[in-house]
mmCIF file of C-alpha atoms (C1' of nucleotides) in Angstrom:
data_model
loop_
_atom_site.group_PDB
_atom_site.id
_atom_site.type_symbol
_atom_site.label_atom_id
_atom_site.label_comp_id
_atom_site.label_asym_id
_atom_site.label_seq_id
_atom_site.Cartn_x
_atom_site.Cartn_y
_atom_site.Cartn_z
ATOM 1 C CA MET B 1 51.302 25.295 174.302
ATOM 2 C CA PHE B 2 50.208 24.630 171.003
ATOM 3 C CA GLU B 3 49.406 26.865 167.700
ATOM 4 C CA LEU B 4 45.890 25.532 165.755
ATOM 5 C CA SER B 5 46.154 25.881 161.699
ATOM 6 C CA ASN B 6 43.438 28.320 162.697
ATOM 7 C CA GLY B 7 45.907 30.378 165.047
ATOM 8 C CA ASN B 8 44.064 29.782 168.142
ATOM 9 C CA ILE B 9 46.495 28.893 170.841
ATOM 10 C CA PHE B 10 45.657 25.559 172.413
ATOM 11 C CA ASP B 11 47.047 24.975 176.506
ATOM 12 C CA VAL B 12 46.238 20.807 177.473
ATOM 13 C CA ASN B 13 44.507 20.531 180.097
ATOM 14 C CA HIS B 14 43.171 23.942 179.670
ATOM 15 C CA PRO B 15 40.323 24.018 177.282
ATOM 16 C CA PRO B 16 40.378 27.296 174.477
ATOM 17 C CA VAL B 17 36.949 28.671 176.436
ATOM 18 C CA PRO B 18 35.749 29.654 180.060
ATOM 19 C CA MET B 19 33.880 26.043 180.711
ATOM 20 C CA GLU B 20 31.649 27.523 183.214
ATOM 21 C CA ARG B 21 30.381 30.022 180.013
ATOM 22 C CA LEU B 22 30.039 27.186 177.711
ATOM 23 C CA ILE B 23 28.394 25.280 180.135
ATOM 24 C CA ALA B 24 25.303 27.811 180.693
ATOM 25 C CA GLN B 25 25.608 28.545 177.411
ATOM 26 C CA LEU B 26 24.933 25.001 176.224
ATOM 27 C CA LYS B 27 22.033 24.371 178.724
ATOM 28 C CA ALA B 28 20.455 27.833 178.483
ATOM 29 C CA LEU B 29 20.421 26.465 174.595
ATOM 30 C CA ALA B 30 19.360 22.962 175.373
ATOM 31 C CA ASN B 31 15.457 23.810 175.387
ATOM 32 C CA PRO B 32 12.737 22.053 172.466
ATOM 33 C CA LYS B 33 11.185 26.026 173.335
ATOM 34 C CA ARG B 34 14.213 28.192 174.636
ATOM 35 C CA LEU B 35 15.242 27.316 170.440
ATOM 36 C CA GLN B 36 12.306 27.620 168.673
ATOM 37 C CA MET B 37 11.686 31.134 170.851
ATOM 38 C CA ILE B 38 15.553 31.783 169.808
ATOM 39 C CA HIS B 39 14.299 31.133 166.345
ATOM 40 C CA LEU B 40 11.491 33.472 166.168
ATOM 41 C CA LEU B 41 13.136 36.377 167.764
ATOM 42 C CA MET B 42 15.748 35.691 164.508
ATOM 43 C CA GLU B 43 13.032 36.334 162.015
ATOM 44 C CA GLY B 44 12.540 39.727 164.423
ATOM 45 C CA VAL B 45 11.000 41.095 167.382
ATOM 46 C CA HIS B 46 8.215 40.083 169.411
ATOM 47 C CA CYS B 47 6.306 40.860 172.384
ATOM 48 C CA ASN B 48 5.449 38.084 174.912
ATOM 49 C CA CYS B 49 2.311 37.910 173.463
ATOM 50 C CA GLU B 50 3.420 37.016 170.245
ATOM 51 C CA LEU B 51 5.961 34.347 171.425
ATOM 52 C CA GLY B 52 2.814 32.439 173.524
ATOM 53 C CA ASP B 53 0.449 32.760 171.418
ATOM 54 C CA ALA B 54 2.936 31.262 168.452
ATOM 55 C CA LEU B 55 4.135 28.399 170.631
ATOM 56 C CA GLU B 56 0.877 27.747 172.519
ATOM 57 C CA MET B 57 2.365 28.539 175.806
ATOM 58 C CA ALA B 58 1.244 30.738 178.856
ATOM 59 C CA PRO B 59 2.731 34.271 179.055
ATOM 60 C CA ASN B 60 4.691 33.490 183.038
ATOM 61 C CA LEU B 61 5.848 30.869 181.219
ATOM 62 C CA ILE B 62 7.662 33.281 178.434
ATOM 63 C CA SER B 63 8.795 35.602 181.147
ATOM 64 C CA HIS B 64 10.140 32.595 182.653
ATOM 65 C CA HIS B 65 12.302 30.964 179.689
ATOM 66 C CA MET B 66 13.384 35.001 178.469
ATOM 67 C CA SER B 67 14.694 35.317 181.712
ATOM 68 C CA ILE B 68 16.726 32.788 181.181
ATOM 69 C CA LEU B 69 18.161 33.803 177.995
ATOM 70 C CA ARG B 70 18.233 37.242 178.870
ATOM 71 C CA ASP B 71 20.901 36.476 182.159
ATOM 72 C CA LEU B 72 23.053 34.154 178.954
ATOM 73 C CA GLY B 73 22.891 38.101 177.531
ATOM 74 C CA LEU B 74 21.533 36.451 174.415
ATOM 75 C CA VAL B 75 18.336 37.760 174.136
ATOM 76 C CA GLU B 76 17.301 41.742 175.143
ATOM 77 C CA MET B 77 14.552 43.493 175.863
ATOM 78 C CA GLU B 78 12.684 46.808 175.798
ATOM 79 C CA ARG B 79 9.465 48.853 176.553
ATOM 80 C CA ASP B 80 7.248 50.387 173.951
ATOM 81 C CA ALA B 81 7.543 53.660 174.461
ATOM 82 C CA VAL B 82 3.948 54.816 173.664
ATOM 83 C CA ASP B 83 2.167 51.966 176.483
ATOM 84 C CA ALA B 84 4.937 50.690 178.547
ATOM 85 C CA ARG B 85 2.892 47.671 179.328
ATOM 86 C CA TRP B 86 4.054 46.166 176.306
ATOM 87 C CA VAL B 87 7.923 44.915 176.028
ATOM 88 C CA TYR B 88 9.255 43.423 172.912
ATOM 89 C CA PHE B 89 12.542 40.634 172.717
ATOM 90 C CA SER B 90 14.752 40.697 170.500
ATOM 91 C CA ILE B 91 18.171 39.113 170.189
ATOM 92 C CA ASN B 92 21.297 40.655 171.182
ATOM 93 C CA GLU B 93 23.738 40.058 168.314
ATOM 94 C CA ALA B 94 26.942 40.606 170.054
ATOM 95 C CA ALA B 95 26.289 38.142 171.825
ATOM 96 C CA LEU B 96 24.986 35.723 169.436
ATOM 97 C CA THR B 97 28.763 36.257 168.172
ATOM 98 C CA ARG B 98 30.581 35.543 171.191
ATOM 99 C CA LEU B 99 28.160 32.082 171.463
ATOM 100 C CA ASN B 100 29.684 31.211 168.055
ATOM 101 C CA GLN B 101 33.220 32.240 168.771
ATOM 102 C CA ASP B 102 33.199 30.238 171.963
ATOM 103 C CA PHE B 103 31.259 27.176 170.322
ATOM 104 C CA SER B 104 33.863 26.376 167.214
ATOM 105 C CA ALA B 105 36.688 27.290 169.969
ATOM 106 C CA PHE B 106 35.346 24.866 171.614
ATOM 107 C CA PHE B 107 34.487 21.577 169.488
ATOM 108 C CA ALA B 108 36.778 23.138 166.335
ATOM 109 C CA PRO B 109 37.711 19.806 164.565
ATOM 110 C CA GLU B 110 40.918 20.947 164.143
ATOM 111 C CA ARG B 111 41.430 20.135 168.145
ATOM 112 C CA ILE B 112 41.607 16.835 167.562
ATOM 113 C CA LYS B 113 44.418 15.185 168.278
ATOM 114 C CA PRO B 114 46.185 11.884 166.789
ATOM 115 C CA ARG B 115 45.297 8.740 169.153
ATOM 116 C CA ARG B 116 46.999 7.885 172.236
ATOM 117 C CA PRO B 117 46.539 4.941 174.220
ATOM 118 C CA THR B 118 48.667 5.446 177.583
ATOM 119 C CA CYS B 119 46.491 2.861 179.454
ATOM 120 C CA GLY B 120 45.863 -1.102 178.929
ATOM 121 C CA PRO B 121 48.588 -3.419 177.127
ATOM 122 C CA GLN B 122 48.855 -0.793 174.175
ATOM 123 C CA GLY B 123 48.159 -3.396 171.458
ATOM 124 C CA ALA B 124 47.183 -2.719 168.387
ATOM 125 C CA VAL B 125 43.221 -1.527 168.360
ATOM 126 C CA VAL B 126 40.914 -3.166 166.137
ATOM 127 C CA PRO B 127 37.325 -1.167 164.909
ATOM 128 C CA MET B 128 34.233 -2.622 166.548
ATOM 129 C CA SER B 129 32.878 -2.687 163.649
ATOM 130 C CA GLU B 130 35.557 -6.031 162.902
ATOM 131 C CA ILE B 131 34.615 -7.688 165.902
ATOM 132 C CA ALA B 132 32.005 -10.435 165.306
ATOM 133 C CA VAL B 133 28.662 -10.114 166.418
ATOM 134 C CA THR B 134 27.330 -12.908 169.128
ATOM 135 C CA MET U 1 12.534 31.749 150.653
ATOM 136 C CA PHE U 2 15.881 33.795 150.943
ATOM 137 C CA GLU U 3 19.491 33.329 150.616
ATOM 138 C CA LEU U 4 21.776 34.303 152.906
ATOM 139 C CA SER U 5 25.194 36.487 152.657
ATOM 140 C CA ASN U 6 26.762 33.114 153.620
ATOM 141 C CA GLY U 7 24.551 31.571 150.674
ATOM 142 C CA ASN U 8 22.376 29.172 153.285
ATOM 143 C CA ILE U 9 18.640 29.208 152.086
ATOM 144 C CA PHE U 10 16.426 30.314 154.264
ATOM 145 C CA ASP U 11 13.039 29.969 155.270
ATOM 146 C CA VAL U 12 10.243 31.421 157.257
ATOM 147 C CA ASN U 13 8.552 28.938 159.922
ATOM 148 C CA HIS U 14 11.479 26.243 159.030
ATOM 149 C CA PRO U 15 14.668 26.390 160.687
ATOM 150 C CA PRO U 16 17.356 25.246 158.674
ATOM 151 C CA VAL U 17 19.017 22.664 160.327
ATOM 152 C CA PRO U 18 16.711 19.440 161.716
ATOM 153 C CA MET U 19 15.166 21.179 165.153
ATOM 154 C CA GLU U 20 15.068 17.075 166.548
ATOM 155 C CA ARG U 21 19.236 16.813 165.516
ATOM 156 C CA LEU U 22 20.165 19.549 167.118
ATOM 157 C CA ILE U 23 17.903 19.367 170.639
ATOM 158 C CA ALA U 24 19.072 16.178 170.923
ATOM 159 C CA GLN U 25 23.211 17.353 170.262
ATOM 160 C CA LEU U 26 22.332 20.063 172.699
ATOM 161 C CA LYS U 27 21.199 18.340 175.532
ATOM 162 C CA ALA U 28 24.290 16.005 175.022
ATOM 163 C CA LEU U 29 26.379 18.662 174.938
ATOM 164 C CA ALA U 30 24.886 20.184 177.920
ATOM 165 C CA ASN U 31 26.690 18.602 180.630
ATOM 166 C CA PRO U 32 29.362 19.596 182.427
ATOM 167 C CA LYS U 33 30.742 16.132 183.055
ATOM 168 C CA ARG U 34 30.388 15.356 179.075
ATOM 169 C CA LEU U 35 32.106 18.517 178.150
ATOM 170 C CA GLN U 36 35.519 17.612 180.038
ATOM 171 C CA MET U 37 34.669 14.068 178.414
ATOM 172 C CA ILE U 38 34.792 15.505 175.095
ATOM 173 C CA HIS U 39 37.304 17.792 176.116
ATOM 174 C CA LEU U 40 40.027 14.734 176.900
ATOM 175 C CA LEU U 41 38.807 12.846 173.803
ATOM 176 C CA MET U 42 40.030 16.011 171.987
ATOM 177 C CA GLU U 43 43.170 15.771 173.572
ATOM 178 C CA GLY U 44 43.631 11.845 172.433
ATOM 179 C CA VAL U 45 42.363 8.392 173.122
ATOM 180 C CA HIS U 46 41.318 7.383 176.159
ATOM 181 C CA CYS U 47 39.583 4.130 177.887
ATOM 182 C CA ASN U 48 37.169 4.245 180.194
ATOM 183 C CA CYS U 49 39.387 3.943 183.329
ATOM 184 C CA GLU U 50 41.993 6.618 182.355
ATOM 185 C CA LEU U 51 38.374 8.705 182.175
ATOM 186 C CA GLY U 52 37.266 7.940 185.384
ATOM 187 C CA ASP U 53 40.838 8.820 187.016
ATOM 188 C CA ALA U 54 41.255 12.173 185.042
ATOM 189 C CA LEU U 55 37.380 13.356 186.277
ATOM 190 C CA GLU U 56 36.813 11.091 189.585
ATOM 191 C CA MET U 57 33.766 8.988 188.288
ATOM 192 C CA ALA U 58 33.106 5.723 188.725
ATOM 193 C CA PRO U 59 33.482 3.618 185.018
ATOM 194 C CA ASN U 60 29.595 3.000 185.802
ATOM 195 C CA LEU U 61 29.245 6.623 185.023
ATOM 196 C CA ILE U 62 32.198 6.999 182.315
ATOM 197 C CA SER U 63 29.586 3.791 180.340
ATOM 198 C CA HIS U 64 26.510 6.003 180.733
ATOM 199 C CA HIS U 65 27.852 9.197 179.248
ATOM 200 C CA MET U 66 30.118 7.693 176.545
ATOM 201 C CA SER U 67 26.331 5.893 175.833
ATOM 202 C CA ILE U 68 24.990 9.367 175.340
ATOM 203 C CA LEU U 69 27.948 10.661 173.468
ATOM 204 C CA ARG U 70 28.129 7.526 170.923
ATOM 205 C CA ASP U 71 24.359 7.665 170.480
ATOM 206 C CA LEU U 72 24.976 10.937 169.337
ATOM 207 C CA GLY U 73 27.559 9.900 166.715
ATOM 208 C CA LEU U 74 30.106 12.086 168.116
ATOM 209 C CA VAL U 75 31.698 9.634 170.062
ATOM 210 C CA GLU U 76 33.156 5.942 168.377
ATOM 211 C CA MET U 77 34.181 3.047 170.900
ATOM 212 C CA GLU U 78 36.872 0.542 169.756
ATOM 213 C CA ARG U 79 38.422 -2.657 171.597
ATOM 214 C CA ASP U 80 42.176 -3.437 171.972
ATOM 215 C CA ALA U 81 43.196 -6.742 169.999
ATOM 216 C CA VAL U 82 45.703 -7.396 172.503
ATOM 217 C CA ASP U 83 43.178 -8.090 175.329
ATOM 218 C CA ALA U 84 39.562 -6.568 174.316
ATOM 219 C CA ARG U 85 38.612 -6.136 177.993
ATOM 220 C CA TRP U 86 40.085 -2.743 177.455
ATOM 221 C CA VAL U 87 37.848 -0.678 175.584
ATOM 222 C CA TYR U 88 39.184 3.373 173.709
ATOM 223 C CA PHE U 89 36.792 5.936 172.896
ATOM 224 C CA SER U 90 37.379 8.129 170.729
ATOM 225 C CA ILE U 91 36.002 11.880 169.005
ATOM 226 C CA ASN U 92 34.150 10.770 165.502
ATOM 227 C CA GLU U 93 35.724 13.541 163.285
ATOM 228 C CA ALA U 94 33.050 13.734 160.612
ATOM 229 C CA ALA U 95 30.556 13.890 163.585
ATOM 230 C CA LEU U 96 31.918 16.673 165.035
ATOM 231 C CA THR U 97 32.485 18.425 161.884
ATOM 232 C CA ARG U 98 28.353 18.374 161.250
ATOM 233 C CA LEU U 99 27.662 19.003 164.574
ATOM 234 C CA ASN U 100 29.430 22.359 164.064
ATOM 235 C CA GLN U 101 27.608 23.271 160.739
ATOM 236 C CA ASP U 102 24.395 22.362 162.387
ATOM 237 C CA PHE U 103 24.791 24.768 165.095
ATOM 238 C CA SER U 104 26.257 27.898 162.926
ATOM 239 C CA ALA U 105 23.861 27.852 160.674
ATOM 240 C CA PHE U 106 20.937 27.437 163.257
ATOM 241 C CA PHE U 107 22.573 30.097 165.504
ATOM 242 C CA ALA U 108 24.324 32.497 162.428
ATOM 243 C CA PRO U 109 24.413 35.954 163.574
ATOM 244 C CA GLU U 110 23.145 36.778 159.934
ATOM 245 C CA ARG U 111 19.781 35.123 160.304
ATOM 246 C CA ILE U 112 18.749 37.908 162.567
ATOM 247 C CA LYS U 113 16.378 40.185 160.554
ATOM 248 C CA PRO U 114 15.678 44.230 161.501
ATOM 249 C CA ARG U 115 12.896 44.549 164.105
ATOM 250 C CA ARG U 116 9.150 43.923 163.769
ATOM 251 C CA PRO U 117 7.094 44.378 166.513
ATOM 252 C CA THR U 118 3.113 43.500 165.462
ATOM 253 C CA CYS U 119 1.950 43.842 167.709
ATOM 254 C CA GLY U 120 1.534 46.199 170.412
ATOM 255 C CA PRO U 121 1.065 49.764 169.780
ATOM 256 C CA GLN U 122 3.422 49.553 167.543
ATOM 257 C CA GLY U 123 4.972 53.257 169.437
ATOM 258 C CA ALA U 124 8.428 53.588 168.874
ATOM 259 C CA VAL U 125 10.417 51.830 171.243
ATOM 260 C CA VAL U 126 13.396 52.597 174.184
ATOM 261 C CA PRO U 127 15.920 50.738 175.395
ATOM 262 C CA MET U 128 15.363 49.210 178.911
ATOM 263 C CA SER U 129 18.476 51.320 180.309
ATOM 264 C CA GLU U 130 16.570 54.993 179.560
ATOM 265 C CA ILE U 131 13.511 53.529 181.753
ATOM 266 C CA ALA U 132 14.535 55.888 185.045
ATOM 267 C CA VAL U 133 14.818 52.947 187.801
ATOM 268 C CA THR U 134 11.920 52.706 190.964
ATOM 269 C "C1'" DT W 1 -10.232 56.410 190.959
ATOM 270 C "C1'" DA W 2 -11.522 51.827 189.264
ATOM 271 C "C1'" DG W 3 -11.047 48.017 186.108
ATOM 272 C "C1'" DA W 4 -8.335 45.975 182.441
ATOM 273 C "C1'" DT W 5 -4.000 45.021 180.400
ATOM 274 C "C1'" DA W 6 0.917 43.037 179.544
ATOM 275 C "C1'" DG W 7 3.906 40.758 182.005
ATOM 276 C "C1'" DT W 8 5.901 39.145 186.069
ATOM 277 C "C1'" DT W 9 7.120 36.742 190.458
ATOM 278 C "C1'" DC W 10 6.570 32.841 193.246
ATOM 279 C "C1'" DA W 11 5.821 28.390 195.260
ATOM 280 C "C1'" DA W 12 4.363 23.969 194.720
ATOM 281 C "C1'" DA W 13 3.970 19.756 191.228
ATOM 282 C "C1'" DC W 14 6.093 17.396 187.545
ATOM 283 C "C1'" DA W 15 9.268 16.042 184.877
ATOM 284 C "C1'" DT W 16 13.628 14.238 183.533
ATOM 285 C "C1'" DT W 17 18.636 14.010 184.170
ATOM 286 C "C1'" DT W 18 22.303 11.833 186.781
ATOM 287 C "C1'" DT W 19 24.379 9.604 189.768
ATOM 288 C "C1'" DT W 20 24.610 5.328 193.397
ATOM 289 C "C1'" DG W 21 25.205 0.391 194.546
ATOM 290 C "C1'" DA W 22 24.498 -4.132 193.308
ATOM 291 C "C1'" DA W 23 24.744 -7.717 189.683
ATOM 292 C "C1'" DG W 24 26.540 -8.889 185.007
ATOM 293 C "C1'" DT W 25 28.850 -10.277 180.531
ATOM 294 C "C1'" DA W 26 32.920 -11.040 178.671
ATOM 295 C "C1'" DT W 27 37.423 -11.827 178.404
ATOM 296 C "C1'" DA W 28 41.882 -12.734 180.028
ATOM 297 C "C1'" DT W 29 45.100 -14.804 183.874
ATOM 298 C "C1'" DC W 30 46.277 -18.210 187.610
ATOM 299 C "C1'" DG D 1 38.431 -24.368 186.108
ATOM 300 C "C1'" DA D 2 38.793 -20.423 189.507
ATOM 301 C "C1'" DT D 3 39.534 -16.103 189.963
ATOM 302 C "C1'" DA D 4 40.562 -11.450 188.387
ATOM 303 C "C1'" DT D 5 39.977 -7.243 185.525
ATOM 304 C "C1'" DA D 6 37.616 -3.562 182.308
ATOM 305 C "C1'" DC D 7 33.523 -2.408 181.559
ATOM 306 C "C1'" DT D 8 28.227 -2.482 180.962
ATOM 307 C "C1'" DT D 9 23.703 -2.853 182.198
ATOM 308 C "C1'" DC D 10 19.850 -2.086 185.769
ATOM 309 C "C1'" DA D 11 17.022 0.057 189.819
ATOM 310 C "C1'" DA D 12 16.558 3.608 192.751
ATOM 311 C "C1'" DA D 13 17.358 7.511 195.259
ATOM 312 C "C1'" DA D 14 18.842 12.542 194.653
ATOM 313 C "C1'" DA D 15 19.168 16.616 192.013
ATOM 314 C "C1'" DT D 16 18.074 19.571 188.741
ATOM 315 C "C1'" DG D 17 14.326 21.409 185.260
ATOM 316 C "C1'" DT D 18 9.692 22.551 183.766
ATOM 317 C "C1'" DT D 19 5.221 23.349 184.156
ATOM 318 C "C1'" DT D 20 1.005 25.018 186.558
ATOM 319 C "C1'" DG D 21 -2.206 27.805 188.915
ATOM 320 C "C1'" DA D 22 -2.092 31.539 191.621
ATOM 321 C "C1'" DA D 23 -0.857 36.476 193.442
ATOM 322 C "C1'" DC D 24 1.742 40.857 192.435
ATOM 323 C "C1'" DT D 25 3.179 44.904 189.677
ATOM 324 C "C1'" DA D 26 2.812 48.198 186.383
ATOM 325 C "C1'" DT D 27 0.681 50.597 183.051
ATOM 326 C "C1'" DC D 28 -3.181 52.011 180.737
ATOM 327 C "C1'" DT D 29 -8.415 53.897 179.372
ATOM 328 C "C1'" DA D 30 -12.809 54.636 180.920
#
DNA sequence: TAGATAGTTCAAACATTTTTGAAGTATATC
DNA sequence: GATATACTTCAAAAATGTTTGAACTATCTA
């Protein structure tokens, strides 16, 4: 166990964040359309049709991508109180904050440990750039 | 144009980070095996065979995933100076830092703007939880 | 109550990624 | 010089993800 400069506890063999949750989050984000949707929702609440207009996508596709982001908890859905056919999508700030925490806990540069090749001839290592190009 | 509480400049319609770069990074990270590889490299330098042993993967698969992370700039490769058949992989700290910057610039909770449904009957909005379940 | 509206669900088509297995490269050892 | 080692490259198979198009639900309006 180690204590990092940022105060996090770090255990060798165990990542600082549950892998499953991080993977689920990254997979949901690793899509251009969903990233654009998130960008739009950061700007303010949008209904299905607004997102579809902005991104030139059919309403069923919007629904599909929103359900992926909703499963993640990152997006929330509300119905219009006057006309319940309309739904409004928005970002869940708490989920977004946790996403940022998970990401930076795993990818924190402070976690990088000094070189330690435990395999091979253990010889001195020379950067690729110093090797002649054939 | 806006200035956010964190000092970043933010322009409506334009994300705070190039979308292509962010997508490329997220796609490369959204894979359980590559995430585990990154985790191992955070712990220290590893050669191809060490990664293969740890993750129970064939060497050609390690090569393949490493090339994806190398294309991203996130992983660097060196050859052993004594026996050049061995290669060592490590994390590029500068790239990791930029990754963190890109991520938090895009997903910063401060970017969330107040609700503004520009579509639909503009009626009062009621949370899903208050709607009777059928 | 009939028709329109806003959105969701489903299954199949399509596209992209990942894995597999074989062949190839470069270096080192016998 | 022949063989072994450490790794890479390639092409095809398998697995996943995305889009399409049609059918469906719920709500509102005339």
